[in-house]
Amino acid sequence: MYEQVSHSLLNKILDDLKPEIRKEDLRHFYTRLGANFYAIYSLFHHLYGQRDDFEKQMLRLVEVMAKQYIRRSDELKAVDVARENDHNWFLSQDWVGMALYTDGFAGDLKGVKSHLGYLQELGVNMVHLMPILKVPDGASDGGYAVCDFREIDERVGTLEELGELAGAMRQRDILLTLDVVANHTSNEHAWAERAREGNETYQDYYYIFDNRDVPDMFEETLPEIFPETAPGNFTFDEQMNKWVMTVFNEYQWDLNYSNPAVFIEMVDIILFWANQGADIVRLDAVAFLWKKIGTTSQNEREAHLILQLMKDCSQVTAPGVLFIAEAIVAPVEIIKYFGEDAVIAKECEIAYNATFMALLWEAVATKNAKLLETSIRSLPGKLDRATWLNYVRCHDDIGLGFDDNDIVKAGYDPFAHRRFLVDYFTGVYDASPAKGQPFGRNHKTGDARISGTLASLVGLETALEINDPAAIQRSIDVILLLHSMIMSFGGIPLLYYGDEIGTLNDSAFLDDENKAFDNRWMHRPMIDWDKAENRKQHGSVEQRIFEGLQKMIAVRKSTPAFSDYNNRELIDTGNPHLFVFIRSNPFMPGNNVLVVGNFDDSPQSLTLSDLSNRGRFEYGRLQDLYSGESPSMFKDQLVVPPLSFYWLCHGGLN
Ligand code: GLC
């Protein structure tokens, strides 16, 4: 949009740019800056307009964007232009991700490079490298307490090796996702160290207070993220003799985004990683970016404005780069991280679908899809050009973040139901084969979350211990059923490393004093490559899971109805054990896929004539895309075996 005030400021900024910037060929940069400037100006003004140095800060921001544009390689600039031309590229069913710890997966960055063939064998073409930046030697919250935003942890490699990995991935059409931990730094970061030495400029990078007055006001409404290991949200620093806001662990200092210098530093860092070859930047803990006394300081409007501003700035310099919002918050809040009051995504193009993940686990425990269906139905529609990251497990705990109203609608009492789920997955509940551990139990609120690997949570560990072939098969069926859901729901499925070979809980973390207090480490494994070799041995657990997933990925990639154009219709079947939806093909109307998941231990039926006018599923031969076979039927009733799924299309159309 053209608007005089911002435009005259833009002219002034362009005149004031340093000669070394002005002499460069910045054609694309200037067009994009012109297009986004009004938005950038308005957001920046909203956040920082009251400051005397507002114009100086705006100039600084533009300089940062321009300098990073100048440093962006021609190869990456060409990727930007190609993606501008094919702007829906990431909605395709072609993408399948995996999140992995570099050291746990393959020792170091070189190791990851040498295992790209394994990922391709499975069909994975987007890799999220969990944080690899420099962290303290001791506890570092799995890499989320960063001491230097531009240096790689020497235990996993160097910037040069990352460049080589990124290059090798690009050659193989594998996308690279890297973290930017935007909400906090380690207390060993240079900014924190300078603050600790008394430097006021850097003290202003954080929330630092002389006494408990403000912290006490905050504490009245701030929840605790790690209640057992890091109670409270402020830590006393003896050297400064002051209190620092530390919402996560005491060694993670929250950044102060009411200071524009912090925002500009973070834009610079995001663009730095974009220039190292990241296709996607995962913005960690975005719900926490803005703090306000009297609130939970999560999902504040300003947190959204900061993200919009980051997106607008990033689009000027590196428009091909996508953002993932890591906001593990209430269902109605998560969806806002695509942006509100918009048609296409304007904050992050991708968001973790934590709601779907938690609901899938709920369906496993209850063996029915009542809450799953109710909750998905009550979610507001998603924006265009925005997509979910659908996952079953990740490096974090499983939070039971359902909406209480939905729990009631599904016929349960919210408190008792959450308690049942924690008991079920921690094996307290008698009939459960799960071997999880409670995480973050809060004795004040009764809340708890769940740790454990996928395989151990679905009972594979127990089944192997008692050497029960039927129980082993049952666990494998659940693993495949859960993955069939994330592959077909709409969005990018994100596998978690080790799950593809049924990795069990690992208790080694208990021997490490920097990890022993955090049982999320039980599901952050070191891959046993000998065990992975078993995937080639017919009938092994590893082979049955690996090949099942491999086949699912291949079928997903060749099924356009699985691309994400908000082309999903939930079906109320009247059978609570089934979760059923239709994916319509956006390119070939009529060529739809009926997805059916049975969460029960017994076979279930679905009356196809109830689906009339929904893609002619009731007529003629149906074919399951996954098995390539016709599903079993009784008259017009589809018979769905226990803990299994179908991806059905009309036989005549394929
Ligand atoms: C994110 C990460 C989690 C970490 C937290 C604090 O939620 O996924 O592992 O503990 O941020 O950095």
XYZ file of C-alpha atoms and ligand atoms in Angstrom:
666
model
C 0.000 0.000 0.000
C 1.173 3.544 -0.760
C 0.971 5.883 2.197
C 2.667 9.286 2.394
C 4.161 9.282 5.890
C 5.838 5.917 5.550
C 6.857 6.624 1.990
C 8.625 9.863 2.844
C 10.414 8.056 5.665
C 11.423 5.354 3.194
C 12.866 7.992 0.869
C 14.814 9.461 3.755
C 16.116 6.047 4.831
C 17.223 5.233 1.291
C 19.104 8.563 1.150
C 20.738 7.823 4.488
C 21.870 4.294 3.656
C 25.609 3.846 3.910
C 27.494 4.218 0.590
C 28.657 0.592 0.723
C 25.007 -0.489 0.648
C 23.931 2.063 -1.985
C 26.537 0.989 -4.492
C 25.181 -2.600 -4.646
C 22.662 -3.931 -7.133
C 19.598 -4.242 -4.919
C 16.808 -4.298 -7.476
C 14.789 -7.166 -6.009
C 15.462 -5.871 -2.536
C 14.098 -2.410 -3.336
C 10.938 -3.719 -4.982
C 10.196 -5.967 -2.034
C 11.055 -3.244 0.453
C 8.706 -0.845 -1.351
C 5.940 -3.442 -1.315
C 6.340 -4.279 2.372
C 7.441 -0.942 3.735
C 4.072 0.375 4.808
C 3.407 -2.826 6.764
C 6.881 -2.796 8.302
C 6.626 0.856 9.196
C 3.154 0.486 10.739
C 4.095 -2.506 12.859
C 7.422 -1.046 13.925
C 5.701 2.231 14.736
C 3.010 0.473 16.727
C 5.649 -1.293 18.811
C 8.332 1.368 19.067
C 6.850 4.643 17.710
C 6.855 6.325 21.117
C 10.658 6.343 21.231
C 12.722 9.428 20.356
C 15.096 7.299 18.333
C 12.320 5.636 16.280
C 13.629 6.826 12.892
C 17.179 5.852 13.774
C 15.978 2.367 14.691
C 14.021 2.086 11.419
C 17.148 3.012 9.476
C 19.097 0.389 11.400
C 16.457 -2.240 10.598
C 16.558 -1.458 6.875
C 20.366 -1.578 6.944
C 20.279 -5.023 8.529
C 17.874 -6.300 5.867
C 19.958 -4.771 3.081
C 23.275 -6.106 4.395
C 21.891 -9.606 4.700
C 20.469 -9.309 1.185
C 23.911 -8.360 -0.097
C 25.367 -11.431 1.643
C 22.699 -13.774 0.270
C 24.197 -16.053 -2.351
C 23.009 -15.938 -5.956
C 21.908 -19.547 -5.614
C 19.606 -18.701 -2.695
C 18.366 -15.564 -4.445
C 17.382 -17.766 -7.391
C 15.510 -20.073 -4.986
C 13.651 -17.011 -3.650
C 12.523 -15.988 -7.110
C 11.504 -19.553 -8.023
C 9.398 -19.818 -4.867
C 7.825 -16.403 -5.483
C 6.675 -17.773 -8.829
C 5.439 -21.031 -7.332
C 4.114 -19.606 -4.076
C 2.059 -22.660 -3.082
C 5.063 -24.949 -3.302
C 5.008 -26.008 0.352
C 1.337 -27.039 0.304
C 2.162 -29.984 -1.925
C 1.799 -33.545 -0.652
C 5.386 -34.033 -1.708
C 6.878 -32.920 1.592
C 7.578 -35.279 4.455
C 9.709 -34.124 7.354
C 11.775 -35.579 10.133
C 13.054 -33.838 13.268
C 16.336 -35.122 14.634
C 19.119 -34.319 17.041
C 22.341 -34.191 15.055
C 24.378 -35.999 17.728
C 21.654 -38.550 18.487
C 20.992 -39.315 14.849
C 24.496 -39.560 13.488
C 27.087 -38.076 15.867
C 27.701 -34.795 14.057
C 26.887 -32.766 10.959
C 29.190 -34.856 8.789
C 27.368 -37.939 10.086
C 24.006 -36.454 9.106
C 25.399 -35.772 5.640
C 26.520 -39.364 5.302
C 23.046 -40.599 6.339
C 21.061 -38.537 3.847
C 20.661 -41.739 1.826
C 18.835 -43.350 4.763
C 16.399 -40.439 4.925
C 15.823 -40.656 1.205
C 15.289 -44.399 1.446
C 12.434 -43.651 3.827
C 11.185 -40.785 1.666
C 11.954 -37.906 4.023
C 12.706 -34.667 2.181
C 12.606 -32.062 4.906
C 14.934 -32.291 7.875
C 14.627 -30.287 11.051
C 18.009 -30.270 12.736
C 17.275 -29.677 16.385
C 19.311 -26.750 17.793
C 22.987 -26.963 16.848
C 24.218 -23.630 18.133
C 26.796 -22.998 20.802
C 25.421 -23.774 24.253
C 26.976 -24.051 27.711
C 28.822 -27.275 28.521
C 26.345 -28.162 31.240
C 22.557 -28.131 31.021
C 21.281 -26.396 27.897
C 17.641 -27.455 27.598
C 18.479 -29.649 24.619
C 20.185 -26.773 22.812
C 17.495 -24.199 23.558
C 19.803 -22.135 25.807
C 21.998 -20.511 23.178
C 25.269 -18.709 24.020
C 26.090 -17.589 20.512
C 23.481 -17.239 17.777
C 26.050 -17.365 15.003
C 28.289 -20.202 16.067
C 27.758 -23.927 15.871
C 28.385 -26.156 18.878
C 31.830 -27.576 18.218
C 30.639 -30.967 19.432
C 28.528 -31.307 16.271
C 30.622 -29.390 13.754
C 31.365 -26.076 12.117
C 29.563 -23.495 10.033
C 31.448 -24.763 7.030
C 30.199 -28.299 7.609
C 26.664 -27.020 7.933
C 27.157 -25.268 4.588
C 28.286 -28.543 3.059
C 25.312 -30.379 4.517
C 22.904 -27.683 3.296
C 24.459 -27.901 -0.181
C 24.173 -31.705 -0.249
C 20.569 -31.464 0.892
C 19.718 -28.935 -1.808
C 21.186 -31.221 -4.432
C 18.892 -33.986 -3.205
C 15.850 -31.682 -2.907
C 15.762 -32.041 0.857
C 14.656 -28.954 2.762
C 16.663 -27.742 5.730
C 14.903 -26.476 8.838
C 16.872 -24.709 11.555
C 15.840 -23.293 14.898
C 15.995 -19.693 15.943
C 15.427 -19.487 19.675
C 13.780 -16.109 19.687
C 12.403 -15.864 23.205
C 15.497 -16.237 25.356
C 19.253 -16.681 25.506
C 21.502 -18.693 27.757
C 22.768 -16.821 30.809
C 26.204 -17.408 29.237
C 25.375 -15.444 26.083
C 27.617 -12.367 25.605
C 24.581 -10.091 26.032
C 23.801 -11.672 29.401
C 27.420 -11.503 30.428
C 27.626 -7.813 29.633
C 24.369 -7.233 31.454
C 25.757 -9.062 34.454
C 28.830 -6.819 34.379
C 26.494 -3.843 34.779
C 26.198 -2.682 31.145
C 22.797 -0.984 30.976
C 22.438 -1.285 27.218
C 22.504 -5.048 27.592
C 20.495 -5.078 30.791
C 17.810 -3.541 28.598
C 17.968 -6.649 26.377
C 16.338 -8.609 29.191
C 13.711 -8.120 31.869
C 15.842 -7.215 34.859
C 14.518 -5.772 38.114
C 16.128 -4.259 41.206
C 13.696 -5.846 43.627
C 10.749 -8.243 43.746
C 7.996 -5.655 43.183
C 7.469 -6.240 39.476
C 8.360 -9.960 39.611
C 5.769 -10.450 42.358
C 3.103 -8.761 40.263
C 3.969 -10.969 37.305
C 3.943 -14.115 39.431
C 0.296 -13.556 40.324
C -0.739 -14.613 36.836
C 2.252 -16.291 35.164
C 1.998 -20.071 34.937
C 5.073 -22.228 35.506
C 6.491 -24.056 32.509
C 8.756 -26.447 34.379
C 7.124 -26.468 37.826
C 9.207 -29.317 39.213
C 12.657 -28.273 38.077
C 12.346 -24.517 37.526
C 9.555 -23.178 39.733
C 8.841 -19.456 39.512
C 9.583 -17.160 36.595
C 12.429 -15.032 37.953
C 15.970 -15.836 39.044
C 18.149 -13.783 41.364
C 21.533 -12.936 39.881
C 24.075 -12.379 42.602
C 26.596 -10.494 40.518
C 24.033 -7.888 39.442
C 22.118 -8.145 42.681
C 18.974 -8.084 40.550
C 16.119 -10.339 39.439
C 15.997 -11.636 35.866
C 12.915 -13.001 34.128
C 13.513 -16.688 33.377
C 10.206 -18.228 32.301
C 11.749 -21.548 31.264
C 14.870 -22.675 33.145
C 16.792 -20.367 35.448
C 19.660 -20.331 32.943
C 17.388 -19.106 30.094
C 16.973 -15.324 30.239
C 13.873 -13.953 28.493
C 14.562 -11.330 25.846
C 12.896 -7.927 26.093
C 11.122 -7.220 22.799
C 9.928 -3.835 23.984
C 13.489 -2.841 23.126
C 13.766 -2.439 19.304
C 17.463 -3.352 19.475
C 16.434 -6.882 20.504
C 13.985 -7.144 17.618
C 16.595 -5.937 15.116
C 19.224 -8.358 16.465
C 16.769 -11.227 16.040
C 15.851 -10.258 12.470
C 19.562 -10.140 11.725
C 19.969 -13.642 13.214
C 17.004 -15.080 11.305
C 18.415 -13.695 8.056
C 21.881 -14.958 8.931
C 20.520 -18.532 9.101
C 18.434 -18.000 5.998
C 21.707 -17.126 4.295
C 23.355 -20.299 5.600
C 20.806 -22.209 3.536
C 17.841 -22.732 5.869
C 14.688 -23.193 3.798
C 12.563 -23.038 6.909
C 13.198 -21.318 10.215
C 11.544 -22.782 13.293
C 10.786 -19.975 15.692
C 10.877 -21.431 19.151
C 8.422 -20.588 21.933
C 6.766 -17.770 19.983
C 3.766 -17.551 22.291
C 6.014 -16.052 24.976
C 7.494 -13.112 23.073
C 5.576 -10.360 24.860
C 5.195 -9.968 28.615
C 2.446 -8.041 30.329
C 1.736 -7.784 34.048
C -1.641 -9.245 34.945
C -1.646 -11.792 32.119
C -0.162 -15.211 31.457
C 2.206 -13.405 29.053
C 1.408 -15.931 26.382
C -0.293 -15.240 23.035
C -0.321 -11.480 23.637
C -1.326 -9.364 20.646
C 2.161 -7.840 20.509
C 3.717 -11.306 20.200
C 1.710 -11.659 16.990
C 2.743 -8.203 15.790
C 6.396 -9.069 16.368
C 5.996 -12.216 14.287
C 4.238 -10.326 11.499
C 7.036 -7.824 11.496
C 9.668 -10.568 11.401
C 7.826 -12.137 8.463
C 7.546 -8.842 6.587
C 11.264 -8.166 7.074
C 12.256 -11.670 6.085
C 10.148 -11.438 2.931
C 12.171 -8.442 1.806
C 15.545 -10.180 2.113
C 14.792 -13.894 1.813
C 11.214 -14.367 0.611
C 11.725 -18.051 -0.145
C 12.216 -18.836 3.531
C 9.271 -20.086 5.563
C 8.619 -19.770 9.286
C 7.350 -22.485 11.594
C 5.562 -21.290 14.719
C 6.311 -23.413 17.719
C 3.362 -22.385 19.850
C 2.148 -25.253 21.963
C -0.891 -23.464 23.302
C -4.679 -23.818 23.391
C -6.256 -24.981 20.101
C -7.929 -21.656 19.289
C -4.695 -19.803 19.993
C -2.385 -21.967 17.871
C -4.200 -21.199 14.648
C -3.672 -17.456 15.201
C 0.042 -17.891 14.557
C -0.731 -18.021 10.846
C -2.085 -14.500 11.336
C -5.542 -13.167 12.077
C -7.911 -11.123 9.911
C -6.070 -12.166 6.795
C -6.624 -14.367 3.775
C -3.137 -15.764 3.405
C -0.674 -16.480 6.186
C 1.008 -13.310 7.378
C 2.934 -14.508 10.444
C 4.232 -18.046 10.127
C 3.299 -20.180 7.136
C 3.592 -23.366 9.181
C 2.543 -24.193 12.732
C 2.899 -27.268 14.908
C -0.466 -28.990 15.066
C -0.139 -29.746 18.766
C -3.905 -30.071 19.052
C -4.112 -32.898 16.534
C -1.094 -34.612 18.094
C -2.603 -34.606 21.583
C -5.994 -35.701 20.244
C -4.457 -38.669 18.450
C -2.955 -39.806 21.746
C -6.283 -39.323 23.437
C -7.886 -41.549 20.796
C -5.258 -44.233 21.408
C -5.991 -44.283 25.142
C -9.794 -44.187 24.858
C -9.898 -46.346 21.706
C -12.390 -43.927 20.249
C -12.377 -40.746 18.208
C -15.112 -38.826 20.012
C -12.915 -36.046 21.373
C -10.735 -36.067 18.262
C -13.705 -35.443 16.027
C -15.418 -32.956 18.336
C -12.265 -30.898 18.760
C -11.215 -30.838 15.121
C -14.750 -29.804 14.229
C -14.711 -26.879 16.634
C -11.472 -25.421 15.296
C -11.769 -22.294 13.179
C -10.790 -22.568 9.511
C -7.178 -22.189 8.544
C -5.922 -19.389 6.293
C -4.858 -19.998 2.724
C -1.182 -20.521 2.040
C -0.692 -21.782 5.568
C -0.108 -25.347 6.568
C 0.165 -27.590 9.593
C 3.100 -29.563 10.798
C 1.377 -32.780 11.779
C 3.270 -34.976 14.178
C 2.853 -37.873 16.538
C 5.967 -37.424 18.658
C 8.655 -34.794 18.975
C 11.497 -34.012 21.370
C 9.095 -32.479 23.897
C 6.530 -33.928 26.246
C 2.924 -34.526 25.204
C 0.736 -31.798 26.694
C -2.981 -32.477 27.013
C -3.956 -29.092 25.678
C -7.519 -29.826 24.629
C -10.326 -27.376 25.074
C -12.330 -28.155 28.210
C -15.613 -27.419 26.412
C -14.795 -30.043 23.820
C -13.965 -32.573 26.522
C -17.375 -31.940 28.068
C -19.081 -32.179 24.658
C -17.414 -35.546 24.138
C -18.952 -36.705 27.409
C -16.039 -36.546 29.846
C -15.108 -34.534 32.897
C -12.020 -32.465 31.948
C -10.069 -32.988 35.163
C -10.803 -36.714 35.473
C -10.193 -37.284 31.765
C -6.775 -35.642 31.761
C -5.872 -37.613 34.839
C -6.948 -40.828 33.109
C -4.766 -39.996 30.110
C -1.695 -39.356 32.240
C -2.364 -42.565 34.177
C -2.866 -44.466 30.936
C 0.393 -43.386 29.324
C 2.457 -43.689 32.462
C 1.242 -47.254 32.929
C -0.550 -46.509 36.210
C -3.812 -47.535 34.614
C -3.939 -51.331 34.860
C -5.052 -52.205 31.366
C -2.418 -50.006 29.747
C 0.734 -51.363 28.101
C 2.260 -47.849 27.898
C 5.600 -47.038 29.513
C 5.715 -43.264 29.702
C 6.689 -40.997 32.569
C 4.832 -37.973 33.894
C 6.574 -34.716 32.972
C 6.143 -31.306 34.566
C 3.705 -32.436 37.213
C 2.269 -29.346 38.851
C 1.043 -30.154 42.322
C -0.717 -26.792 42.604
C -2.875 -27.260 39.501
C -2.883 -31.058 39.190
C -1.542 -30.736 35.608
C 0.932 -33.178 34.104
C 2.340 -33.944 30.690
C 3.840 -37.153 29.311
C 7.330 -38.242 28.232
C 8.306 -41.394 26.365
C 9.042 -42.618 22.857
C 6.252 -43.444 20.473
C 7.085 -47.154 20.576
C 7.149 -47.310 24.369
C 3.949 -45.291 24.683
C 2.013 -47.610 22.382
C 3.164 -50.697 24.278
C 5.956 -52.064 22.082
C 8.425 -52.073 24.967
C 6.050 -54.073 27.176
C 5.178 -56.430 24.324
C 8.844 -57.139 23.599
C 9.567 -57.721 27.287
C 6.890 -60.385 27.529
C 7.708 -61.551 24.025
C 4.089 -61.556 22.931
C 3.818 -61.573 19.119
C 0.188 -60.425 19.119
C 0.997 -57.502 21.421
C 4.011 -56.628 19.274
C 1.821 -56.586 16.173
C -0.773 -54.490 17.983
C 1.846 -51.860 18.846
C 3.107 -51.774 15.274
C -0.472 -51.360 14.078
C -0.948 -48.365 16.365
C 2.320 -46.805 15.158
C 1.187 -47.159 11.554
C -2.349 -45.988 12.301
C -1.052 -42.809 13.954
C 1.260 -42.110 11.047
C -1.509 -42.749 8.537
C -3.386 -39.898 10.191
C -0.560 -37.344 10.075
C 0.248 -38.292 6.474
C -3.276 -37.744 5.208
C -4.776 -35.039 7.438
C -3.509 -32.051 5.448
C -0.167 -30.436 6.176
C 3.416 -31.596 6.359
C 3.887 -34.802 8.343
C 6.860 -34.519 10.672
C 8.324 -37.834 11.767
C 10.550 -38.012 14.800
C 13.892 -39.723 14.398
C 14.011 -43.263 15.726
C 10.251 -43.771 15.471
C 10.697 -45.265 12.011
C 12.490 -48.233 13.603
C 10.481 -48.450 16.820
C 13.049 -46.933 19.173
C 12.241 -47.580 22.831
C 12.739 -45.339 25.864
C 16.340 -44.683 26.743
C 17.289 -44.353 30.412
C 20.912 -43.282 29.766
C 20.008 -39.675 30.594
C 19.721 -40.626 34.247
C 23.506 -41.010 34.418
C 24.113 -37.466 33.195
C 23.687 -34.798 35.860
C 22.811 -32.218 33.210
C 19.907 -34.285 31.973
C 18.777 -36.527 34.825
C 16.189 -34.017 36.094
C 14.481 -33.734 32.693
C 12.824 -36.964 31.564
C 12.183 -35.624 28.049
C 15.650 -37.097 27.439
C 14.118 -40.573 27.595
C 12.755 -39.917 24.117
C 15.806 -38.194 22.600
C 17.708 -41.320 21.573
C 21.106 -42.153 20.155
C 20.270 -44.133 17.039
C 21.588 -47.654 17.106
C 22.585 -48.157 13.470
C 22.922 -51.920 13.927
C 19.316 -52.018 14.990
C 18.438 -49.828 12.019
C 20.015 -52.440 9.756
C 17.268 -54.843 10.896
C 14.917 -52.872 8.679
C 16.273 -55.019 5.873
C 15.385 -58.242 7.674
C 11.964 -59.515 6.706
C 9.574 -59.865 9.649
C 11.648 -57.833 12.119
C 9.927 -55.100 14.094
C 12.153 -52.515 12.418
C 11.277 -53.798 8.941
C 7.544 -53.847 9.627
C 7.541 -50.250 10.851
C 10.103 -48.840 8.424
C 8.539 -50.386 5.340
C 5.054 -49.466 6.467
C 6.098 -45.829 6.747
C 8.112 -45.956 3.559
C 5.087 -47.187 1.648
C 2.807 -44.621 3.266
C 5.185 -41.815 2.303
C 5.405 -43.020 -1.280
C 1.607 -43.237 -1.566
C 1.163 -39.813 0.050
C 3.532 -38.251 -2.460
C 1.541 -39.613 -5.372
C -1.849 -38.580 -3.971
C -2.700 -34.948 -4.846
C -5.772 -35.071 -2.571
C -3.283 -35.085 0.321
C -1.937 -31.637 -0.567
C -3.132 -28.931 1.805
C -5.675 -26.591 0.256
C -8.107 -26.758 3.176
C -9.588 -29.652 1.225
C -10.732 -31.814 4.107
C -14.251 -32.682 5.166
C -14.857 -34.479 8.457
C -17.494 -37.173 8.357
C -19.747 -37.970 11.271
C -20.186 -41.722 10.924
C -22.126 -42.413 14.092
C -19.420 -44.916 15.002
C -17.309 -43.340 17.766
C -14.346 -45.640 17.175
C -13.758 -44.355 13.677
C -12.151 -41.098 12.619
C -13.224 -40.436 9.065
C -12.610 -37.619 6.637
C -12.600 -37.021 2.929
C -9.716 -35.309 1.177
C -10.715 -33.786 -2.116
C -8.335 -33.491 -4.980
C -7.876 -29.765 -5.712
C -6.604 -30.480 -9.202
C -8.959 -33.276 -10.318
C -12.343 -32.787 -8.663
C -14.035 -36.095 -7.981
C -10.799 -37.951 -7.462
C -11.193 -37.898 -3.705
C -9.782 -40.051 -0.932
C -11.795 -41.380 1.978
C -9.591 -41.712 5.048
C -10.812 -44.075 7.754
C -8.987 -44.792 11.019
C -10.232 -47.368 13.511
C -8.883 -46.672 16.999
C -10.552 -49.680 18.568
C -9.185 -53.136 19.302
C -12.199 -54.690 17.533
C -13.232 -54.458 13.900
C -15.688 -51.668 13.106
C -18.103 -51.016 10.299
C -18.904 -47.935 8.265
C -22.061 -47.717 6.190
C -20.978 -46.303 2.870
C -24.439 -45.334 1.679
C -24.410 -42.691 4.456
C -21.702 -40.967 2.483
C -23.846 -40.325 -0.588
C -22.930 -37.223 -2.590
C -19.490 -37.278 -1.086
C -17.482 -38.734 -3.921
C -19.457 -41.830 -4.924
C -17.733 -43.992 -2.333
C -20.866 -46.107 -2.071
C -20.750 -47.299 -5.661
C -18.527 -49.836 -7.294
C -15.155 -51.104 -6.337
C -13.132 -49.276 -3.769
C -9.413 -49.513 -3.590
C -7.149 -48.869 -0.639
C -4.277 -46.747 -1.898
C -1.982 -47.996 0.856
C -2.334 -51.743 0.379
C -3.430 -51.578 -3.245
C -6.241 -53.987 -2.349
C -9.999 -53.821 -2.101
C -11.165 -53.351 1.466
C -13.389 -56.024 2.990
C -17.081 -55.285 2.773
C -20.301 -56.723 4.061
C -23.047 -55.561 1.664
C -22.570 -51.766 1.663
C -20.712 -51.791 4.939
C -17.024 -51.255 4.984
C -15.285 -53.512 7.484
C -12.364 -51.801 9.189
C -10.028 -54.190 11.018
C -8.852 -53.314 14.560
C -6.338 -50.470 14.869
C -6.072 -50.014 11.150
C -6.707 -47.437 8.490
C -7.830 -47.127 4.899
C -7.018 -44.533 2.271
C -9.846 -45.351 -0.120
C -10.441 -44.162 -3.604
C -12.929 -45.210 -6.180
C -11.370 -48.141 -8.001
C -12.676 -46.958 -11.367
C -11.020 -43.580 -11.091
C -7.460 -44.653 -10.422
C 10.460 -25.066 23.057
C 11.273 -26.318 22.862
C 11.509 -26.968 24.187
C 12.213 -25.985 25.095
C 11.461 -24.665 25.174
C 12.279 -23.604 25.812
O 9.213 -25.326 23.557
O 10.601 -27.183 21.988
O 12.262 -28.136 24.047
O 12.345 -26.541 26.373
O 11.135 -24.183 23.898
O 13.331 -23.227 24.980
